[in-house]
C-alpha positions as semicolon CSV with decimal commas, in nm:
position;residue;x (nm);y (nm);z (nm)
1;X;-1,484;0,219;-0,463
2;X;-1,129;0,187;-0,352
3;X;-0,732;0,272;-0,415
4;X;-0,737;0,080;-0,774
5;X;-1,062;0,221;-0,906
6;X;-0,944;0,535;-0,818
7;X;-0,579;0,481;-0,981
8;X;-0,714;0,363;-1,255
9;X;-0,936;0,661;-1,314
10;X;-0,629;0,880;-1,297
11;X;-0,537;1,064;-1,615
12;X;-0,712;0,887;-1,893
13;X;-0,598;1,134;-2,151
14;X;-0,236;1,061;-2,052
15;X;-0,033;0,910;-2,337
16;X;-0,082;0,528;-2,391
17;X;0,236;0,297;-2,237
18;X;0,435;0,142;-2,461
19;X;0,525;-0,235;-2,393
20;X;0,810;-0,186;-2,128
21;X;0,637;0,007;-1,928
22;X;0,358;-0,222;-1,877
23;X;0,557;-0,498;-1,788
24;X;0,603;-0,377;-1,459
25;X;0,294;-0,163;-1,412
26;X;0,107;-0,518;-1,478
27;X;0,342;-0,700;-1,196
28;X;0,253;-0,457;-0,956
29;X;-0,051;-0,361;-0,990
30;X;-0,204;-0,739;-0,975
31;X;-0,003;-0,747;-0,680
32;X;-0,208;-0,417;-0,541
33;X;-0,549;-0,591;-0,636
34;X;-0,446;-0,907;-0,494
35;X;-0,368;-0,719;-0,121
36;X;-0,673;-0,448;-0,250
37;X;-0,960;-0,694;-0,263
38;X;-1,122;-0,950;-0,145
39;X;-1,214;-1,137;-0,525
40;X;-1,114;-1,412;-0,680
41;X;-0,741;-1,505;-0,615
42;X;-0,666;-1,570;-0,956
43;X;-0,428;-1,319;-1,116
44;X;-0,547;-1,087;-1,340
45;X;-0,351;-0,806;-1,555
46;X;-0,487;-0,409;-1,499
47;X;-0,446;-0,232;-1,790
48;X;-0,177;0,052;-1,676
49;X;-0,008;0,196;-1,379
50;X;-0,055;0,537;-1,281
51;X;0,167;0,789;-1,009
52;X;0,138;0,557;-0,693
53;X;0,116;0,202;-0,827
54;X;0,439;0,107;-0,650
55;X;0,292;0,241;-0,328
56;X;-0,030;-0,009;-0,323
57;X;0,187;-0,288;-0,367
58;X;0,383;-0,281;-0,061
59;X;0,551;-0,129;0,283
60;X;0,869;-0,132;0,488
61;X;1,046;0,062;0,719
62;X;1,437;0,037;0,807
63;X;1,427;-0,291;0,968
64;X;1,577;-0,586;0,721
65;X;1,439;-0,901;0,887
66;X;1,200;-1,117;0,798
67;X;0,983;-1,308;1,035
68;X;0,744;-1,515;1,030
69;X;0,366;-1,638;1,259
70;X;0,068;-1,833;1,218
71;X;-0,249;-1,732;1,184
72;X;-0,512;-1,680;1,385
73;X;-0,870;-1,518;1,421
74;X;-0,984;-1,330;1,644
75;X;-1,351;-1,228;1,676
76;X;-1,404;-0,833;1,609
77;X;-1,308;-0,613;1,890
78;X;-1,125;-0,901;2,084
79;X;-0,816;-0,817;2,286
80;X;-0,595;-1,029;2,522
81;X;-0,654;-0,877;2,916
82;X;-0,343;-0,654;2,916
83;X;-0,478;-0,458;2,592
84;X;-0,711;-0,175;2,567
85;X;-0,834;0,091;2,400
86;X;-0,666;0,402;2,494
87;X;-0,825;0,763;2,542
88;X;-0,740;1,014;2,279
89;X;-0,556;1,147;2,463
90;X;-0,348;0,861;2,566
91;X;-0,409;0,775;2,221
92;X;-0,205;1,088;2,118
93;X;0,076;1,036;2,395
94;X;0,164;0,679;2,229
95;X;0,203;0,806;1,869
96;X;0,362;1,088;1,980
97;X;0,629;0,773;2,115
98;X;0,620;0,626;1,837
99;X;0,682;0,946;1,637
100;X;0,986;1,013;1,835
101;X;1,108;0,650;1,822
102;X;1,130;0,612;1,461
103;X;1,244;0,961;1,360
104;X;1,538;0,835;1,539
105;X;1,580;0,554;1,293
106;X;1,814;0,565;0,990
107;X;1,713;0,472;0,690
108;X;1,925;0,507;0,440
109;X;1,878;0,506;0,019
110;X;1,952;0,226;-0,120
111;X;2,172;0,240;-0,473
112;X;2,072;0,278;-0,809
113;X;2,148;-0,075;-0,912
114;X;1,947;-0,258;-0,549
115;X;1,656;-0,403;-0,509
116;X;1,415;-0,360;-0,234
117;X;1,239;-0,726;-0,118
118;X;0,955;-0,730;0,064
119;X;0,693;-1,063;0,144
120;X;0,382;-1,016;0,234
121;X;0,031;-1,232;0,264
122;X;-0,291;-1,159;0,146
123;X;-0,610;-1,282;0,314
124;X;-0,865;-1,342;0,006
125;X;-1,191;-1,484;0,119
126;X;-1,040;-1,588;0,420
127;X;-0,776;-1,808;0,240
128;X;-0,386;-1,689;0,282
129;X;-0,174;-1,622;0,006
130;X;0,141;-1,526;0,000
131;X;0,384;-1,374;-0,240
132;X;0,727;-1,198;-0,270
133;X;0,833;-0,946;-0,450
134;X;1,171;-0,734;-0,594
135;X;1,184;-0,379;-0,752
136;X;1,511;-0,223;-0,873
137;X;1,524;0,092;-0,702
138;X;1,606;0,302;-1,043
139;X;1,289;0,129;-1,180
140;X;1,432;-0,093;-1,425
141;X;1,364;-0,430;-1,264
142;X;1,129;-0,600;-1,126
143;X;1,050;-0,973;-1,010
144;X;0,791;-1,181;-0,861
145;X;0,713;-1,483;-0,671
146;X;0,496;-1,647;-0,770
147;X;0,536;-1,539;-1,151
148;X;0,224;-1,359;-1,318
149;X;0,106;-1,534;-1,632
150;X;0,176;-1,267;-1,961
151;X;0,032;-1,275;-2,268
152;X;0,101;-1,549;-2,591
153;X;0,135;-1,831;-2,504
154;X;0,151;-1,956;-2,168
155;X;0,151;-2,364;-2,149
156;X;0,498;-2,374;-1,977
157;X;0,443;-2,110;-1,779
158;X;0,567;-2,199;-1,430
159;X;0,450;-2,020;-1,158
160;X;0,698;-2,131;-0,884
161;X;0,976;-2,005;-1,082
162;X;1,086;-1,648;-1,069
163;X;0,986;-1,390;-1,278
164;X;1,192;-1,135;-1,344
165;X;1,181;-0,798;-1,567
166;X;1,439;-0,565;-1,713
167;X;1,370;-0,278;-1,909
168;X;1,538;0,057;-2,009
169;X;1,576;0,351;-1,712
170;X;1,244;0,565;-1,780
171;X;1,276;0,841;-1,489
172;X;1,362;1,095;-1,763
173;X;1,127;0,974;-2,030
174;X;0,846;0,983;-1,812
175;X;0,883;1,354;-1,725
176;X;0,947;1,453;-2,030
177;X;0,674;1,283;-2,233
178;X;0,469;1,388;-1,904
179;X;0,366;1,030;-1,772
180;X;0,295;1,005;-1,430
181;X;0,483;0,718;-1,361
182;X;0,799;0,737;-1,084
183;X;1,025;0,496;-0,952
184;X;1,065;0,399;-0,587
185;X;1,364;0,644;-0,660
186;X;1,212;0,897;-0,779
187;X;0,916;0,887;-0,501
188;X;1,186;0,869;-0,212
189;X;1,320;1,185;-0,315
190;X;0,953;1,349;-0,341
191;X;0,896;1,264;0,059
192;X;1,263;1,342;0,111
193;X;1,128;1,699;0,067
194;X;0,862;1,669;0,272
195;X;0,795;1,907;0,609
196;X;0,793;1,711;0,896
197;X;0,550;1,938;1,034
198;X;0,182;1,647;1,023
199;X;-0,041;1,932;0,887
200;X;0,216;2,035;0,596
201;X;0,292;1,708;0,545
202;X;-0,058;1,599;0,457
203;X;-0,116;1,942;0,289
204;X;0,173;1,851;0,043
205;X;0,016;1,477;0,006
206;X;-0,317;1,581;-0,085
207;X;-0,233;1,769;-0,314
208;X;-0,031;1,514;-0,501
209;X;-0,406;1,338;-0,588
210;X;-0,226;1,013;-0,594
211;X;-0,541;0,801;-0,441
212;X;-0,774;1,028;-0,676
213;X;-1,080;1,243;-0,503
214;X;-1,424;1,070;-0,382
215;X;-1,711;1,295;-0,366
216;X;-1,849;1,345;-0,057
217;X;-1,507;1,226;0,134
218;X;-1,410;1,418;0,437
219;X;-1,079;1,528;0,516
220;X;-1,011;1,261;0,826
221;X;-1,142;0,978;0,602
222;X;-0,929;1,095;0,320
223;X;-0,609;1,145;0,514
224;X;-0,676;0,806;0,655
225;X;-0,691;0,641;0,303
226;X;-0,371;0,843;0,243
227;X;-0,195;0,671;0,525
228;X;-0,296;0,398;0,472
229;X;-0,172;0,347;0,127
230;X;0,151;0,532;0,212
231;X;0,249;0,293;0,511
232;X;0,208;0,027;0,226
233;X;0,565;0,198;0,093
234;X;0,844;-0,008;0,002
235;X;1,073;0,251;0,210
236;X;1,003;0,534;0,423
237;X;1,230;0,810;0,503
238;X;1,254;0,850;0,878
239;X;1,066;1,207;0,950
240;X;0,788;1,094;0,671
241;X;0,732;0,737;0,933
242;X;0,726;1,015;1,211
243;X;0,482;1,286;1,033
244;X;0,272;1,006;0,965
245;X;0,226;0,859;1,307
246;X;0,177;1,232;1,444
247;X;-0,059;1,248;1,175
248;X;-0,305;0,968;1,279
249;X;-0,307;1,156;1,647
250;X;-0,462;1,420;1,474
251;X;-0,738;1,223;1,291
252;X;-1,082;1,253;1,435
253;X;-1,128;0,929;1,680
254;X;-0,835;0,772;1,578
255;X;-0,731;0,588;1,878
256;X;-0,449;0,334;1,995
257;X;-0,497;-0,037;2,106
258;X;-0,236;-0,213;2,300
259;X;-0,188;-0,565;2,359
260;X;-0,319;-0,653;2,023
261;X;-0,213;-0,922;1,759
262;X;-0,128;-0,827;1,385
263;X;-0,319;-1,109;1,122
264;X;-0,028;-1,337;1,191
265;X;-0,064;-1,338;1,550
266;X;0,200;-1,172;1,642
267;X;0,200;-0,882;1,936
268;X;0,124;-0,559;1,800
269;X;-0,005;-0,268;1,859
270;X;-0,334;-0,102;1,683
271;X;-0,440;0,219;1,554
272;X;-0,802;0,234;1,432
273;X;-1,090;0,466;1,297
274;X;-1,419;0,307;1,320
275;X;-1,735;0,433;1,062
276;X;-2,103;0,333;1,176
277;X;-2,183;0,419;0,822
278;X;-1,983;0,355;0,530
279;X;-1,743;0,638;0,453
280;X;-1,742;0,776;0,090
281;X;-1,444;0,500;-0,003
282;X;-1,730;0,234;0,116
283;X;-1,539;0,140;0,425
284;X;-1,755;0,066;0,748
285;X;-1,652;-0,040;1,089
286;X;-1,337;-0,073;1,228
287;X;-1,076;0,000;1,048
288;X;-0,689;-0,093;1,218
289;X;-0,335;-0,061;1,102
290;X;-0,137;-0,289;1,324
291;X;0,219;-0,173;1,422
292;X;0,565;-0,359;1,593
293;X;0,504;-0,249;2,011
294;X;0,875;-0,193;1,974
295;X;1,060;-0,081;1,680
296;X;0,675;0,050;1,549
297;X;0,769;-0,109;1,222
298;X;0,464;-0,139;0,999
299;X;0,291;-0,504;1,026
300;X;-0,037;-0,507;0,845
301;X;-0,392;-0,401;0,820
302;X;-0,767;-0,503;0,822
303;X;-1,011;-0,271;0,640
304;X;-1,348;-0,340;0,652
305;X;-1,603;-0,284;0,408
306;X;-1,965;-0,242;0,442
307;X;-2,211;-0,571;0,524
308;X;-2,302;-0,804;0,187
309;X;-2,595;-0,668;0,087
310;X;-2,751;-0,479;-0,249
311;X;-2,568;-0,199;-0,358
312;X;-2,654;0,051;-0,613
313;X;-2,433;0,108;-0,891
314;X;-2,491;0,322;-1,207
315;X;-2,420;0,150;-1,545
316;X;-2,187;0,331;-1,768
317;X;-2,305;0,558;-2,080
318;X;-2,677;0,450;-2,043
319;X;-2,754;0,618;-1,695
320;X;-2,988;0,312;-1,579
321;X;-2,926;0,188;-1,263
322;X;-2,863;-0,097;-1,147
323;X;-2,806;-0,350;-0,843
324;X;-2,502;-0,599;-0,793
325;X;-2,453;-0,729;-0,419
326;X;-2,131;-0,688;-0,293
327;X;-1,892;-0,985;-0,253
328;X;-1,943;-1,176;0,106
329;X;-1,620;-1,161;0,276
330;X;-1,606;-0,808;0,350
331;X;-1,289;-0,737;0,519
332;X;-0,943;-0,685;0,328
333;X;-0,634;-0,814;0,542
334;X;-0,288;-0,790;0,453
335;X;0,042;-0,912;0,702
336;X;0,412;-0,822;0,620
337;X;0,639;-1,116;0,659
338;X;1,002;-0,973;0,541
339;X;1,135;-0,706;0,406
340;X;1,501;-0,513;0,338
341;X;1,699;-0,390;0,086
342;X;1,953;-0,690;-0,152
343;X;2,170;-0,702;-0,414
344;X;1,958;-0,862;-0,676
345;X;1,626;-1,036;-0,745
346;X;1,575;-1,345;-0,594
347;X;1,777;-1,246;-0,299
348;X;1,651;-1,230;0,096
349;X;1,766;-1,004;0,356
């Protein structure tokens, strides 16, 4: 079970989507189970888009610049010598820096009418793949490298050209016909409000249900999904980067690692959880978010799930049970390469 199962479990009595609404909702949310799993890389289409799809397909924070590194592996738990694990309370000290470094940071709302960019590559089966994508920030565009097939006819579909989407402004139709759907906009202005205070903050976040609630899930694991997913924001306003990090200090056995690198090899820094068993999402091990050292700019994660093995899942409407293994890569690693606010699709910062 994950973010998209649970998304997609959201509100199934909601009204169906007409047309233009899906055509985004179907951009992003392949993009989500591209970065989401570790299946097939093939594209595929979800069905709809519930009240964080834009958050699971992407992150930035104020920086616009886009860089660039080459992969490497390195074996689980592997650091260069000047890294480490830190105490928690160490552990605490450095988010508490980073906290205080980018709560200093502007970053500013972009205009109705730009788009925020951001590039990013997926690790599927241990093959890269990257993409780029470009979402109006009123909601009414949206664009993607490398296009998504649709539906019809597709024999001159091109992939390597850009695909791009314009539809009619829908902030007011969705709260009125009571969809769940929001623009970046729109979900800017929701943290905007936000207490900076971490326990508030995550108070106020839970009880959006954005993710959706897994039985048995306690409330570290579920306010590390939460972070997770929200670090994967297109933008951030300052004191919501700054809650967060002072939120992970107060997640049980959360701890820092310094001297790190990110899935492109680049220096980071880490923050981890690790689960001997699997936790109710079905994450085991160590699970890391990988930071800038510097600017503490979001870089990328690596979520592990538990071993390949025989798993039980019960069949719909019957009530039989039965066994599937699980897929044999079982770690789901995503990198930002570039990211910033332009002027119109197709556009880099």
């Amino acid at each position: 079970m994950n973010e998209l199962s649970d998304l997609r479990a959201l509100h199934t009595d909601a009204p169906l989507p007409d047309t233009a609404r899906l055509a985004p909702a179907r951009v992003r949310l392949t993009q989500a189970f591209r970065q989401e799993t570790a299946a097939d890389p093939a594209p595929v289409r979800p069905p709809r888009r519930t009240r964080r799809t834009f958050l699971v397909t992407a992150a930035a924070t104020g920086a616009l610049a886009v860089t660039g590194g080459i992969v490497v592996s390195l074996p689980d738990g592997a650091a260069p010598a000047d890294g480490g694990l830190l105490s928690a309370q160490a552990s605490a000290a450095a988010l508490e820096l980073a906290a205080t470094t980018v709560e200093k940071q502007a970053v500013t709302e972009p205009g109705p009418k730009q788009w925020v960019y951001e590039k990013s590559m997926s690790f599927t089966q241990g093959k890269p793949q990257t993409s780029e994508e470009w979402t109006r920030w009123d909601g009414t565009g949206h664009a993607n490298l490398p296009g998504l097939p649709g539906e019809g006819d597709m024999s001159d579909f091109d992939p390597n050209k850009l695909q791009v989407w314009y539809g009619p402004n829908q902030e007011e139709k969705w709260a009125k016909e009571g969809y769940d759907d929001r623009s970046q906009r729109q979900f800017w202005r929701f943290l905007s409000t936000l207490p900076s205070d971490p326990d508030r903050m995550m108070k106020r976040i839970r009880e959006e249900h954005a993710i959706g609630d897994i039985k048995g899930e306690t409330r570290a694991e579920r306010d590390w999904r939460e972070i997770n997913v929200l670090y994967r924001s297109v933008l951030l306003p300052s004191h919501v980067q700054a809650g967060l990090f002072r939120a992970l200090a107060k997640i049980p056995g959360a701890r820092v690692e310094k001297g790190v690198k990110d899935p492109l090899g680049r220096a980071a820094i880490g923050v981890s959880v690790n689960y001997a068993k699997p936790s109710a999402a079905g994450w085991q091990g160590k699970q890391e978010l990988f930071f800038d050292p510097k600017t503490y700019a979001y870089l990328g994660e690596k979520q592990r799930t538990r071993p390949a093995g025989p798993s039980k899942e019960e069949s719909r409407g019957s009530g039989e049970v039965t066994f599937a293994p699980l897929p044999a890569s079982n770690a789901v690693i995503t990198a930002r390469l570039g990211w910033g606010v332009v002027d119109k699709p197709g556009a880099r910062p």
